[in-house]
Every structure is written in C-alpha cells, then in structure tokens.
Amino acid sequence: VDSEALLEEEDVQPPDLQERKVLNQRLKYGLAALALLATLAVIGAGHRSEPSVAELKAQVQDWEQIPGIDEVVEHAKGLELQTPRHLEDLFYGSQPTELPWIRTECTIDVVQATAYLGQAVVFLYKSIDYPGLRCPDDSPAGCAASVAGFITSITWIASYLSFAANACGQSVRPAALCAGDWTALMANFGEMATVGAAVKEDCDFGKDWKSILDLEKEPETIPHEYWLHFEPKIDSEHRDTLLKWKGFQTAHRNRNFDVAQCVFDVTNSASYIVRAILQIRSAALACPEPRACAINIMNIISSFAWISQFTALAVSDCSKYGSQNALCAADISDMVAAVTNGPAAGVASTSDCADLPDPEDELHHLPMA
C-alpha cells in the first residue's frame, strides 16, 4: 500500500467536523472582543471627568422643581431644634459642687428603701395575725389597709432602688429615673388605697374596739385557739394557763412588731427631713424654669406631709397602747402627700422617659418622692 495515499486519506475530514472547528474559532474571537469592550468601558468610567462648578450650581437650583418640596420645607421649619447632649453633663464628676448633694440623695434613697422593706414585713404580719388588722377574721377595712400597705411598701422599695441606681452611679441614668417615676406614681395610688381603707377605722372615734379585737369572745370560740381541741384532755386550770401563756406570747410578738414599726417610722421621718432640704435647694436653683419649679414645690409639700405622717405613726407605734388620734392624723397627712407627689412624679416622667432627655433638666427636679 502506498504510504502517501494513506496520509492523504487521514487529512480528509468529514464536513461536519470542519464546521464545528470554524464555529469554535468564531466563538473565541467573539468572547475576546466582548472582554476587550468591557475593559475599555471600565477604564473610561474611571477617567470620567468630574462635573463642573456650573453643572453643580444647576443641579442645586433644580431641587426647587421637585414636586412637593414646599411642604417638606414648611414641615422642616416647624421641627423643634434639639440641642446636642454634652457628655460632660452626664457625669457627676464634672460638677464637683453638686457631687456631695447627689451622694446625700444616694444615701437617703438606700436608707428609705431599707425602711420600706422592714415596713413591708410588718404589714405582711399584720395581715396574717394582728388583732384588728388580720385577714379575714377582723374588720374588712383593717384587712384592706394591711394588704394595700404591704403592696405599697414593695412599690416604694422599687422606686427608691431605681432612684438610688441613678444617684449612686457615676452619671445620670434616665432609664433608672424613668423607672423610679413610674413606680413612685404607682406607690402614690397605693398610698391613697391604704389611707382610704384605714381612715374608716382610724378616724371613727365611736367604734367598738372590744368587738374588733375579740375581747368579748370566750377563749373556746376564738378561731386561732382551735388547736386546743386537738390537745389531750386536761383540767380547766392548766387549760386556762395555756391560753394565758399563748395570749402573752401573741401580745409580746405583736408588741415587738410595733417597736419595729416605730423604728421604721422614725427612720422615714428623719429621711424625709433630709429629702425636703435637698428639694428646697433644688427648687431655689430650678425655679426660673417653671416646669422644674412646679415639680420641686409639689415634692416639698409631699415631703413635709410625709414627715407629719411618720411622726404621727411613731407616736402611735412607739406607745404601748397606741393613739387613735395619731393614726387619724397620719392618714390625713398621707393622703395630702400622695395627692401632691403623684402629679410631681407624672410630670417628671415626661422628661425622664423622653427619647433624648436633658441631663440638666433631670437634675433640676431631683430628688423625687
């Protein structure tokens, strides 16, 4: 076989294979051309010249032609200008003359939170086992006063701890002040509920104390003495001795709670004296601003009313036999305090709970409650 003839046969290819090769070459050339055009476009965009000053002026003048732009401008004119907050206003260290007063407020807040914690325990005990106030054996008014007093004391604890979180820190804390305002507002409503329930009994000077304190009931019929029926039968002499001993223990325990309440009364009375001094100073500094001045004046009135209330309560609780006149005076003073302090807390919350509170405005109406 001739080798040249074989080579000629190998060089001969089918027509469809030749067409594929031609298409592939054209496709490669086309892709290369597109890549070149894309590169030139990117280079041209990078070297595009910046708009001239005349073009910028024309664009600025064209904004007046935007539809509705007049309404936008009028709305912008009516917006209140917000003064930027200065960081130095947030920190107490930037105000050396105010720092001792703020720390005094911190101390008073902590002391009163502790006093109200003790008072809450006393009210809880009175609602469980205290003649004339326990639930539900005695008068409904006494029961309501004990329960409302317990809830109110817990709310005051939350309020004073919130104020302490602000005054005991290194800077103004609007969130703590906001929480303190709202819990103080709730506590004032609780004070009104407590007084509303207690004044019916405390200021009724013609009521029958014997029936309220179960003094006319026989020992066998006293509800809390039912446990004696489950004891082994003993003679009447020993039985009377047990009843007298248990009565003595109950009276001694009740007296201990009265003494504890007496301590808390004196603590709160002294604390409100210091708080009133701080509030008078704040009013003297802030009264050129009407809103802060109104808050401070209401706080001062409420503080003096609470001084009157806790002084009257101390007269009753520290005395062995109590004083109905003192209790009635305490109820009236508490109502005056709650009615004046509630609006003060509500007005203060409008600035303390704002999105951008002003630290200077917040300091002007402190201390609260």
PDB file of C-alpha atoms in Angstrom, residues 141-251:
ATOM      1  CA  ALA A 141     -61.168  47.817 106.412  1.00  0.00           C
ATOM      2  CA  GLY A 142     -58.260  46.682 108.591  1.00  0.00           C
ATOM      3  CA  CYS A 143     -57.575  43.749 106.284  1.00  0.00           C
ATOM      4  CA  ALA A 144     -57.633  46.003 103.208  1.00  0.00           C
ATOM      5  CA  ALA A 145     -55.293  48.502 104.884  1.00  0.00           C
ATOM      6  CA  SER A 146     -52.779  45.772 105.733  1.00  0.00           C
ATOM      7  CA  VAL A 147     -52.748  44.256 102.247  1.00  0.00           C
ATOM      8  CA  ALA A 148     -52.628  47.634 100.497  1.00  0.00           C
ATOM      9  CA  GLY A 149     -49.861  48.775 102.854  1.00  0.00           C
ATOM     10  CA  PHE A 150     -47.786  45.700 102.013  1.00  0.00           C
ATOM     11  CA  ILE A 151     -48.165  46.207  98.244  1.00  0.00           C
ATOM     12  CA  THR A 152     -47.455  49.938  98.547  1.00  0.00           C
ATOM     13  CA  SER A 153     -44.292  49.294 100.563  1.00  0.00           C
ATOM     14  CA  ILE A 154     -42.993  46.885  97.910  1.00  0.00           C
ATOM     15  CA  THR A 155     -43.633  49.516  95.228  1.00  0.00           C
ATOM     16  CA  TRP A 156     -41.763  52.166  97.226  1.00  0.00           C
ATOM     17  CA  ILE A 157     -38.810  49.794  97.518  1.00  0.00           C
ATOM     18  CA  ALA A 158     -38.671  49.517  93.719  1.00  0.00           C
ATOM     19  CA  SER A 159     -38.944  53.296  93.352  1.00  0.00           C
ATOM     20  CA  TYR A 160     -36.179  54.167  95.822  1.00  0.00           C
ATOM     21  CA  LEU A 161     -33.857  51.491  94.462  1.00  0.00           C
ATOM     22  CA  SER A 162     -34.344  52.987  90.986  1.00  0.00           C
ATOM     23  CA  PHE A 163     -33.518  56.469  92.251  1.00  0.00           C
ATOM     24  CA  ALA A 164     -30.508  55.040  94.105  1.00  0.00           C
ATOM     25  CA  ALA A 165     -29.262  53.444  90.877  1.00  0.00           C
ATOM     26  CA  ASN A 166     -29.127  56.942  89.413  1.00  0.00           C
ATOM     27  CA  ALA A 167     -27.761  58.875  92.396  1.00  0.00           C
ATOM     28  CA  CYS A 168     -25.190  56.273  93.459  1.00  0.00           C
ATOM     29  CA  GLY A 169     -23.653  55.901  89.994  1.00  0.00           C
ATOM     30  CA  GLN A 170     -21.123  57.998  88.146  1.00  0.00           C
ATOM     31  CA  SER A 171     -23.536  59.583  85.692  1.00  0.00           C
ATOM     32  CA  VAL A 172     -27.176  60.437  85.067  1.00  0.00           C
ATOM     33  CA  ARG A 173     -29.236  57.357  84.198  1.00  0.00           C
ATOM     34  CA  PRO A 174     -32.506  58.349  82.528  1.00  0.00           C
ATOM     35  CA  ALA A 175     -33.768  54.756  82.454  1.00  0.00           C
ATOM     36  CA  ALA A 176     -33.435  54.475  86.247  1.00  0.00           C
ATOM     37  CA  LEU A 177     -35.138  57.844  86.749  1.00  0.00           C
ATOM     38  CA  CYS A 178     -37.969  56.820  84.423  1.00  0.00           C
ATOM     39  CA  ALA A 179     -38.499  53.574  86.357  1.00  0.00           C
ATOM     40  CA  GLY A 180     -38.399  55.492  89.646  1.00  0.00           C
ATOM     41  CA  ASP A 181     -41.021  57.970  88.435  1.00  0.00           C
ATOM     42  CA  TRP A 182     -43.471  55.301  87.312  1.00  0.00           C
ATOM     43  CA  THR A 183     -43.098  53.152  90.425  1.00  0.00           C
ATOM     44  CA  ALA A 184     -43.467  56.282  92.587  1.00  0.00           C
ATOM     45  CA  LEU A 185     -46.686  57.082  90.732  1.00  0.00           C
ATOM     46  CA  MET A 186     -47.933  53.544  91.421  1.00  0.00           C
ATOM     47  CA  ALA A 187     -46.916  53.822  95.074  1.00  0.00           C
ATOM     48  CA  ASN A 188     -48.874  57.056  95.463  1.00  0.00           C
ATOM     49  CA  PHE A 189     -52.000  55.323  94.196  1.00  0.00           C
ATOM     50  CA  GLY A 190     -51.256  52.586  96.720  1.00  0.00           C
ATOM     51  CA  GLU A 191     -50.994  55.179  99.496  1.00  0.00           C
ATOM     52  CA  MET A 192     -54.415  56.511  98.539  1.00  0.00           C
ATOM     53  CA  ALA A 193     -55.852  52.983  98.661  1.00  0.00           C
ATOM     54  CA  THR A 194     -54.234  52.301 102.050  1.00  0.00           C
ATOM     55  CA  VAL A 195     -55.489  55.559 103.552  1.00  0.00           C
ATOM     56  CA  GLY A 196     -58.942  55.108 102.052  1.00  0.00           C
ATOM     57  CA  ALA A 197     -59.242  51.761 103.825  1.00  0.00           C
ATOM     58  CA  ALA A 198     -57.614  52.784 107.122  1.00  0.00           C
ATOM     59  CA  VAL A 199     -59.273  56.166 107.666  1.00  0.00           C
ATOM     60  CA  LYS A 200     -62.672  54.500 108.147  1.00  0.00           C
ATOM     61  CA  GLU A 201     -61.380  52.787 111.285  1.00  0.00           C
ATOM     62  CA  ASP A 202     -58.718  55.252 112.456  1.00  0.00           C
ATOM     63  CA  CYS A 203     -60.925  58.348 112.371  1.00  0.00           C
ATOM     64  CA  ASP A 204     -64.058  56.662 113.723  1.00  0.00           C
ATOM     65  CA  PHE A 205     -63.799  57.614 117.407  1.00  0.00           C
ATOM     66  CA  GLY A 206     -67.081  55.964 118.335  1.00  0.00           C
ATOM     67  CA  LYS A 207     -66.318  52.419 117.177  1.00  0.00           C
ATOM     68  CA  ASP A 208     -66.464  49.363 119.408  1.00  0.00           C
ATOM     69  CA  TRP A 209     -62.854  48.305 119.941  1.00  0.00           C
ATOM     70  CA  LYS A 210     -63.835  45.304 122.067  1.00  0.00           C
ATOM     71  CA  SER A 211     -65.741  43.666 119.245  1.00  0.00           C
ATOM     72  CA  ILE A 212     -62.965  44.378 116.756  1.00  0.00           C
ATOM     73  CA  LEU A 213     -60.216  42.964 118.992  1.00  0.00           C
ATOM     74  CA  ASP A 214     -62.285  39.931 120.044  1.00  0.00           C
ATOM     75  CA  LEU A 215     -62.090  40.939 123.693  1.00  0.00           C
ATOM     76  CA  GLU A 216     -65.680  39.891 124.391  1.00  0.00           C
ATOM     77  CA  LYS A 217     -65.375  36.393 122.906  1.00  0.00           C
ATOM     78  CA  GLU A 218     -64.848  33.301 125.006  1.00  0.00           C
ATOM     79  CA  PRO A 219     -61.478  31.610 124.635  1.00  0.00           C
ATOM     80  CA  GLU A 220     -63.095  28.476 123.207  1.00  0.00           C
ATOM     81  CA  THR A 221     -64.621  30.417 120.310  1.00  0.00           C
ATOM     82  CA  ILE A 222     -61.516  32.353 119.286  1.00  0.00           C
ATOM     83  CA  PRO A 223     -60.599  30.992 115.848  1.00  0.00           C
ATOM     84  CA  HIS A 224     -56.852  30.862 116.421  1.00  0.00           C
ATOM     85  CA  GLU A 225     -57.353  28.788 119.608  1.00  0.00           C
ATOM     86  CA  TYR A 226     -58.978  25.833 117.823  1.00  0.00           C
ATOM     87  CA  TRP A 227     -55.712  23.936 118.128  1.00  0.00           C
ATOM     88  CA  LEU A 228     -56.528  23.363 121.804  1.00  0.00           C
ATOM     89  CA  HIS A 229     -59.285  20.926 120.849  1.00  0.00           C
ATOM     90  CA  PHE A 230     -56.667  18.600 119.401  1.00  0.00           C
ATOM     91  CA  GLU A 231     -54.639  18.506 122.640  1.00  0.00           C
ATOM     92  CA  PRO A 232     -55.120  15.732 125.205  1.00  0.00           C
ATOM     93  CA  LYS A 233     -57.843  16.472 127.705  1.00  0.00           C
ATOM     94  CA  ILE A 234     -56.507  18.341 130.708  1.00  0.00           C
ATOM     95  CA  ASP A 235     -58.142  20.047 133.628  1.00  0.00           C
ATOM     96  CA  SER A 236     -59.516  23.550 133.240  1.00  0.00           C
ATOM     97  CA  GLU A 237     -56.828  25.123 135.407  1.00  0.00           C
ATOM     98  CA  HIS A 238     -53.983  24.009 133.135  1.00  0.00           C
ATOM     99  CA  ARG A 239     -56.068  24.806 130.087  1.00  0.00           C
ATOM    100  CA  ASP A 240     -56.548  28.393 131.244  1.00  0.00           C
ATOM    101  CA  THR A 241     -52.837  28.615 131.928  1.00  0.00           C
ATOM    102  CA  LEU A 242     -52.058  27.519 128.377  1.00  0.00           C
ATOM    103  CA  LEU A 243     -54.494  30.084 126.995  1.00  0.00           C
ATOM    104  CA  LYS A 244     -52.994  32.862 129.066  1.00  0.00           C
ATOM    105  CA  TRP A 245     -49.463  31.848 128.110  1.00  0.00           C
ATOM    106  CA  LYS A 246     -50.334  31.804 124.423  1.00  0.00           C
ATOM    107  CA  GLY A 247     -52.078  35.155 124.775  1.00  0.00           C
ATOM    108  CA  PHE A 248     -48.983  36.560 126.443  1.00  0.00           C
ATOM    109  CA  GLN A 249     -46.766  35.254 123.644  1.00  0.00           C
ATOM    110  CA  THR A 250     -49.054  36.752 120.992  1.00  0.00           C
ATOM    111  CA  ALA A 251     -49.166  40.115 122.752  1.00  0.00           C
TER     112      ALA A 251
END
